[in-house]
PDB file of C-alpha atoms in Angstrom:
ATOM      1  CA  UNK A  18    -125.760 -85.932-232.527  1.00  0.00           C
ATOM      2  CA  UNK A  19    -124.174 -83.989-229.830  1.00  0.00           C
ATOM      3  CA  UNK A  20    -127.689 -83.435-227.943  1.00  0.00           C
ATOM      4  CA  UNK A  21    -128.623 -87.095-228.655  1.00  0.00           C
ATOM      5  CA  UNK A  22    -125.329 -88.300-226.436  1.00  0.00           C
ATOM      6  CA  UNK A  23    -126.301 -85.943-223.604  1.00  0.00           C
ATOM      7  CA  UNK A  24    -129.713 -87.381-223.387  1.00  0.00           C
ATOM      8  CA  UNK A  25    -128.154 -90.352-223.571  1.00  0.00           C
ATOM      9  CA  UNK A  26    -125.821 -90.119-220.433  1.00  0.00           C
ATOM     10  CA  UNK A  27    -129.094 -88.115-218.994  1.00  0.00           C
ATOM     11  CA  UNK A  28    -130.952 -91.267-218.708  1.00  0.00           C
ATOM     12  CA  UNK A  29    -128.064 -93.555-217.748  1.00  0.00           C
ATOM     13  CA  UNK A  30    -127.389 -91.040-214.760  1.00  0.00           C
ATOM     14  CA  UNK A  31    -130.939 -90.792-214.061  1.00  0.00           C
ATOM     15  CA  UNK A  32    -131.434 -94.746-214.178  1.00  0.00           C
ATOM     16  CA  UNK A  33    -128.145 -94.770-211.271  1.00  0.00           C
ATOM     17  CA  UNK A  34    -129.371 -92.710-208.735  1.00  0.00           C
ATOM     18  CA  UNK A  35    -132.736 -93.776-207.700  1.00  0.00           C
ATOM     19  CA  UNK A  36    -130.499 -96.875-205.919  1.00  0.00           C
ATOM     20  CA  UNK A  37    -128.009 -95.020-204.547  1.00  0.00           C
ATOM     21  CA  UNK A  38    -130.357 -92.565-202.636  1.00  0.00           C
ATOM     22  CA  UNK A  39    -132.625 -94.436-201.556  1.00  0.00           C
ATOM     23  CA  UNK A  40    -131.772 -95.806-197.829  1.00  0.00           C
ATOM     24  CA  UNK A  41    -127.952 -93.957-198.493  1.00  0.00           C
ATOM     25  CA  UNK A  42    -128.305 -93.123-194.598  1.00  0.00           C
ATOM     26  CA  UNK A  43    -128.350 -96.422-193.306  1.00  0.00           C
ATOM     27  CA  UNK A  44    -125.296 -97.687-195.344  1.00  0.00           C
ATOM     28  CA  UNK A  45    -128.008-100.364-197.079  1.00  0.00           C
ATOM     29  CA  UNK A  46    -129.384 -99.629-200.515  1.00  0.00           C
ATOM     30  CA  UNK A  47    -132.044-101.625-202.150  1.00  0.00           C
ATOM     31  CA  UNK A  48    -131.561-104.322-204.741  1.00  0.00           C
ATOM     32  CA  UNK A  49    -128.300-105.272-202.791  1.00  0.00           C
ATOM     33  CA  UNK A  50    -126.359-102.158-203.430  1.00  0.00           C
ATOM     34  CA  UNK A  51    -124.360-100.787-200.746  1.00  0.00           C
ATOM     35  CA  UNK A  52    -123.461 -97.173-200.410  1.00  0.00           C
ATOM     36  CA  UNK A  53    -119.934 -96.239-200.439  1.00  0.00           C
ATOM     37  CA  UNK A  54    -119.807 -93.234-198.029  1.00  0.00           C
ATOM     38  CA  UNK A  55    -117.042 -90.273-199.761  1.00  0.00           C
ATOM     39  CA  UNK A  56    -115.007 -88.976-197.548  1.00  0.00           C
ATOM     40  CA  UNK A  57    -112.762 -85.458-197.845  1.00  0.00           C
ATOM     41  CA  UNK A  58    -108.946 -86.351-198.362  1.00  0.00           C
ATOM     42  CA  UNK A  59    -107.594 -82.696-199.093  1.00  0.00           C
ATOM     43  CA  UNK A  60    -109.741 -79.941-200.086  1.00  0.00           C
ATOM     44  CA  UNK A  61    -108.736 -76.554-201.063  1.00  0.00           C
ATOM     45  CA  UNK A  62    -112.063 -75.078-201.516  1.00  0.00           C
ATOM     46  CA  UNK A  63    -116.289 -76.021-200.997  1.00  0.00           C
ATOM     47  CA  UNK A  64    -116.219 -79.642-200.526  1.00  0.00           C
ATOM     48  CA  UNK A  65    -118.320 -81.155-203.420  1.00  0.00           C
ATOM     49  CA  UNK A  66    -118.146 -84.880-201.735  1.00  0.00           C
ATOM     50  CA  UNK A  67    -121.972 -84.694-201.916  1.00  0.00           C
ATOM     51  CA  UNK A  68    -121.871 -84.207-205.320  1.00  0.00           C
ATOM     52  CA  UNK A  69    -120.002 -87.849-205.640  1.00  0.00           C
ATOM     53  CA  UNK A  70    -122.417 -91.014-205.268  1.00  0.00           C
ATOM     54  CA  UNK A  71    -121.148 -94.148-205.657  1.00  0.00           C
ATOM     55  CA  UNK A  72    -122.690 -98.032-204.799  1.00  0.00           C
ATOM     56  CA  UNK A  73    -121.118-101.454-204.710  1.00  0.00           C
ATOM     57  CA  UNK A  74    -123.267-104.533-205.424  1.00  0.00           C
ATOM     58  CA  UNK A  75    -121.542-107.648-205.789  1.00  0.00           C
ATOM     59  CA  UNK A  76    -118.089-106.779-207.568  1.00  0.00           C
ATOM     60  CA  UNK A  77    -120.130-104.330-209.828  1.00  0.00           C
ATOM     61  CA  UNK A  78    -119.097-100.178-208.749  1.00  0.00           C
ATOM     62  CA  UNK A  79    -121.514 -97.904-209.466  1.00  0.00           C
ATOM     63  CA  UNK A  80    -120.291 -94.034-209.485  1.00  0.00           C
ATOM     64  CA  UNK A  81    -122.214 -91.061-210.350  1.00  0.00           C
ATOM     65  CA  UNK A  82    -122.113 -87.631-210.291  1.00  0.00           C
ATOM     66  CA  UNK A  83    -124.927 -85.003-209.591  1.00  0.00           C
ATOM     67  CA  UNK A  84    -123.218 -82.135-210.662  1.00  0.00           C
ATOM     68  CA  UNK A  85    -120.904 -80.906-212.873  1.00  0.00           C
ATOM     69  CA  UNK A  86    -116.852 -80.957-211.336  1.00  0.00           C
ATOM     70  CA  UNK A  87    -115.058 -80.960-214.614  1.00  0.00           C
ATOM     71  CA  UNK A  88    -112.639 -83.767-215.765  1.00  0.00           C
ATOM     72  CA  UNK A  89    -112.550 -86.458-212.709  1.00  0.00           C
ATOM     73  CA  UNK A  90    -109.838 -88.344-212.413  1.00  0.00           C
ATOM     74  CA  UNK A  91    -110.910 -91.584-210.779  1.00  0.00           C
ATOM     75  CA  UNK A  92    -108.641 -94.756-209.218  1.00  0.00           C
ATOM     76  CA  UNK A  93    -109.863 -97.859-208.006  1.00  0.00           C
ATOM     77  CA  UNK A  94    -107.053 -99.521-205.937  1.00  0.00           C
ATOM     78  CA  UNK A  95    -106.611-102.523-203.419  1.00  0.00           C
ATOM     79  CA  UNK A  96    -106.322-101.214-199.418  1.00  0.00           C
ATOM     80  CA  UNK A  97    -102.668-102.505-199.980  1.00  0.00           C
ATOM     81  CA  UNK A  98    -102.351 -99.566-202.709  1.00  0.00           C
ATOM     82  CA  UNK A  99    -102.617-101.611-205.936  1.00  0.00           C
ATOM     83  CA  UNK A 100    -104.140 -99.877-208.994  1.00  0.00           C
ATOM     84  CA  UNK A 101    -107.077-101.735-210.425  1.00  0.00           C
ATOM     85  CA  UNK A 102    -108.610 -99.046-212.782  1.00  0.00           C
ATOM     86  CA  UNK A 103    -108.352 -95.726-213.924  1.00  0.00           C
ATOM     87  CA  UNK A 104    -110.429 -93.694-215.792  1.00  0.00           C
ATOM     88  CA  UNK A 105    -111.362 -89.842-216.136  1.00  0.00           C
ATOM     89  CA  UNK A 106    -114.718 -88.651-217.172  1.00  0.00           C
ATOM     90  CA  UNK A 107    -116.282 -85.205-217.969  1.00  0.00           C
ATOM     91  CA  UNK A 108    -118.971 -84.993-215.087  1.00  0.00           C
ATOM     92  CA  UNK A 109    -122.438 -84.533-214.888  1.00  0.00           C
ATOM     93  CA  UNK A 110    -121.856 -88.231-215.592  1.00  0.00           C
ATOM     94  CA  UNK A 111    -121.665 -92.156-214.042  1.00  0.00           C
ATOM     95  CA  UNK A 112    -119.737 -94.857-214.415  1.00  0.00           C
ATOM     96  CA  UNK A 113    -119.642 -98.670-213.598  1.00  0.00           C
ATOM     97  CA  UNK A 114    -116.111-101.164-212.840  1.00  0.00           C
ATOM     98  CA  UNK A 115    -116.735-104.622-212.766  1.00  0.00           C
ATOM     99  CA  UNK A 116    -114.004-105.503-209.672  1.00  0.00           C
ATOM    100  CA  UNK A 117    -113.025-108.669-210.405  1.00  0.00           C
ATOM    101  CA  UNK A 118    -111.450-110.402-206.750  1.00  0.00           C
ATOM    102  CA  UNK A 119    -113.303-109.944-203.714  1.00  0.00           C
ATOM    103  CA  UNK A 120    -111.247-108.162-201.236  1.00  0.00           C
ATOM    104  CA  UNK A 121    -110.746-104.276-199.661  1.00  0.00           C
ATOM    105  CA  UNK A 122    -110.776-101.560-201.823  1.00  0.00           C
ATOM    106  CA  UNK A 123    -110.735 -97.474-201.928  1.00  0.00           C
ATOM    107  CA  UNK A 124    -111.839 -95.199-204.939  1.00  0.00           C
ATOM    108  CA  UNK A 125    -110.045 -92.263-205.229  1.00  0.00           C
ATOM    109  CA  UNK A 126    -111.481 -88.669-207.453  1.00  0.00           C
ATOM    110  CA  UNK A 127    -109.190 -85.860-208.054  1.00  0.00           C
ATOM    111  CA  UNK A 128    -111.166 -82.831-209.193  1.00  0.00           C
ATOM    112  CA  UNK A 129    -109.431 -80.556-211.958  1.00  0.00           C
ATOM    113  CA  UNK A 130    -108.438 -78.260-208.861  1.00  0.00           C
ATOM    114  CA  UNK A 131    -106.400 -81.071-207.107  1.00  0.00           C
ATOM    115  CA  UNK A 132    -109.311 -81.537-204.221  1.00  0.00           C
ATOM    116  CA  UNK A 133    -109.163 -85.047-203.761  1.00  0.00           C
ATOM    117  CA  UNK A 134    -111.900 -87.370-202.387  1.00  0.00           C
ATOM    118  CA  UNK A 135    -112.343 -91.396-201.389  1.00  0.00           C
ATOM    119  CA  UNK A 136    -114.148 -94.083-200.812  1.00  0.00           C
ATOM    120  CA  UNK A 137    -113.374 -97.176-198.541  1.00  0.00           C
ATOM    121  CA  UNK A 138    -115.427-100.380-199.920  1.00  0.00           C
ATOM    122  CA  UNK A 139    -115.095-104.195-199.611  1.00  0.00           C
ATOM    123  CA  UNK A 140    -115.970-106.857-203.304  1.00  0.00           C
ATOM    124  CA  UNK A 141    -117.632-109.800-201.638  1.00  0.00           C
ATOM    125  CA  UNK A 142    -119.041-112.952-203.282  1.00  0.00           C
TER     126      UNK A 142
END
């Protein structure tokens, strides 16, 4: 059973990054997604903000990660500093929110070691 939910999560990560590579240096993705570029907000040791992908297309977030960082912590809140979701995940993994109002937002992902990284992206209809 075990083996069955890591092929699972295998294919859904698999079926998430094709998009969010493709084009990720022109800020455009195909299909409509648009890459949301990670940025370094305090980190103690290698930054791993490579290792973070995430995608917004419509109000529909797209995060995931290529390799394994532990237990992420990650926050989805307003630029005004409103939490919207929060969630942590075991990684090797990928996640989607579904962000409701359209508006300014930033992702945050604390790392088991405290490194913290974000992600500035606007919901538009």
């Amino acid at each position: 059973m075990q083996k069955l939910n890591i092929l699972k999560q295998l294919i859904v990560l698999l079926g998430l990054l094709p998009p969010m590579i493709c084009g990720a240096s022109n800020n455009v993705l195909m299909d409509g997604y648009d890459y949301v570029l990670i940025k370094e907000a305090t980190v103690q040791g290698e930054p791993k903000s490579s290792a973070i992908q995430a995608s917004i297309n419509g109000h529909l977030l797209t995060v995931a990660f290529s390799e394994n960082l532990g237990q992420v912590a990650i926050e989805v809140t307003t630029a005004s500093g409103s939490s919207v979701e929060y969630i942590s995940i075991p990684t090797p993994n990928g996640v989607q929110f579904y962000i409701f109002q359209t508006g300014d937002y930033v992702i945050t992902f604390t790392l088991p070691n405290g490194d913290e990284y974000y992600g500035e992206f606007t919901v538009t209809d």
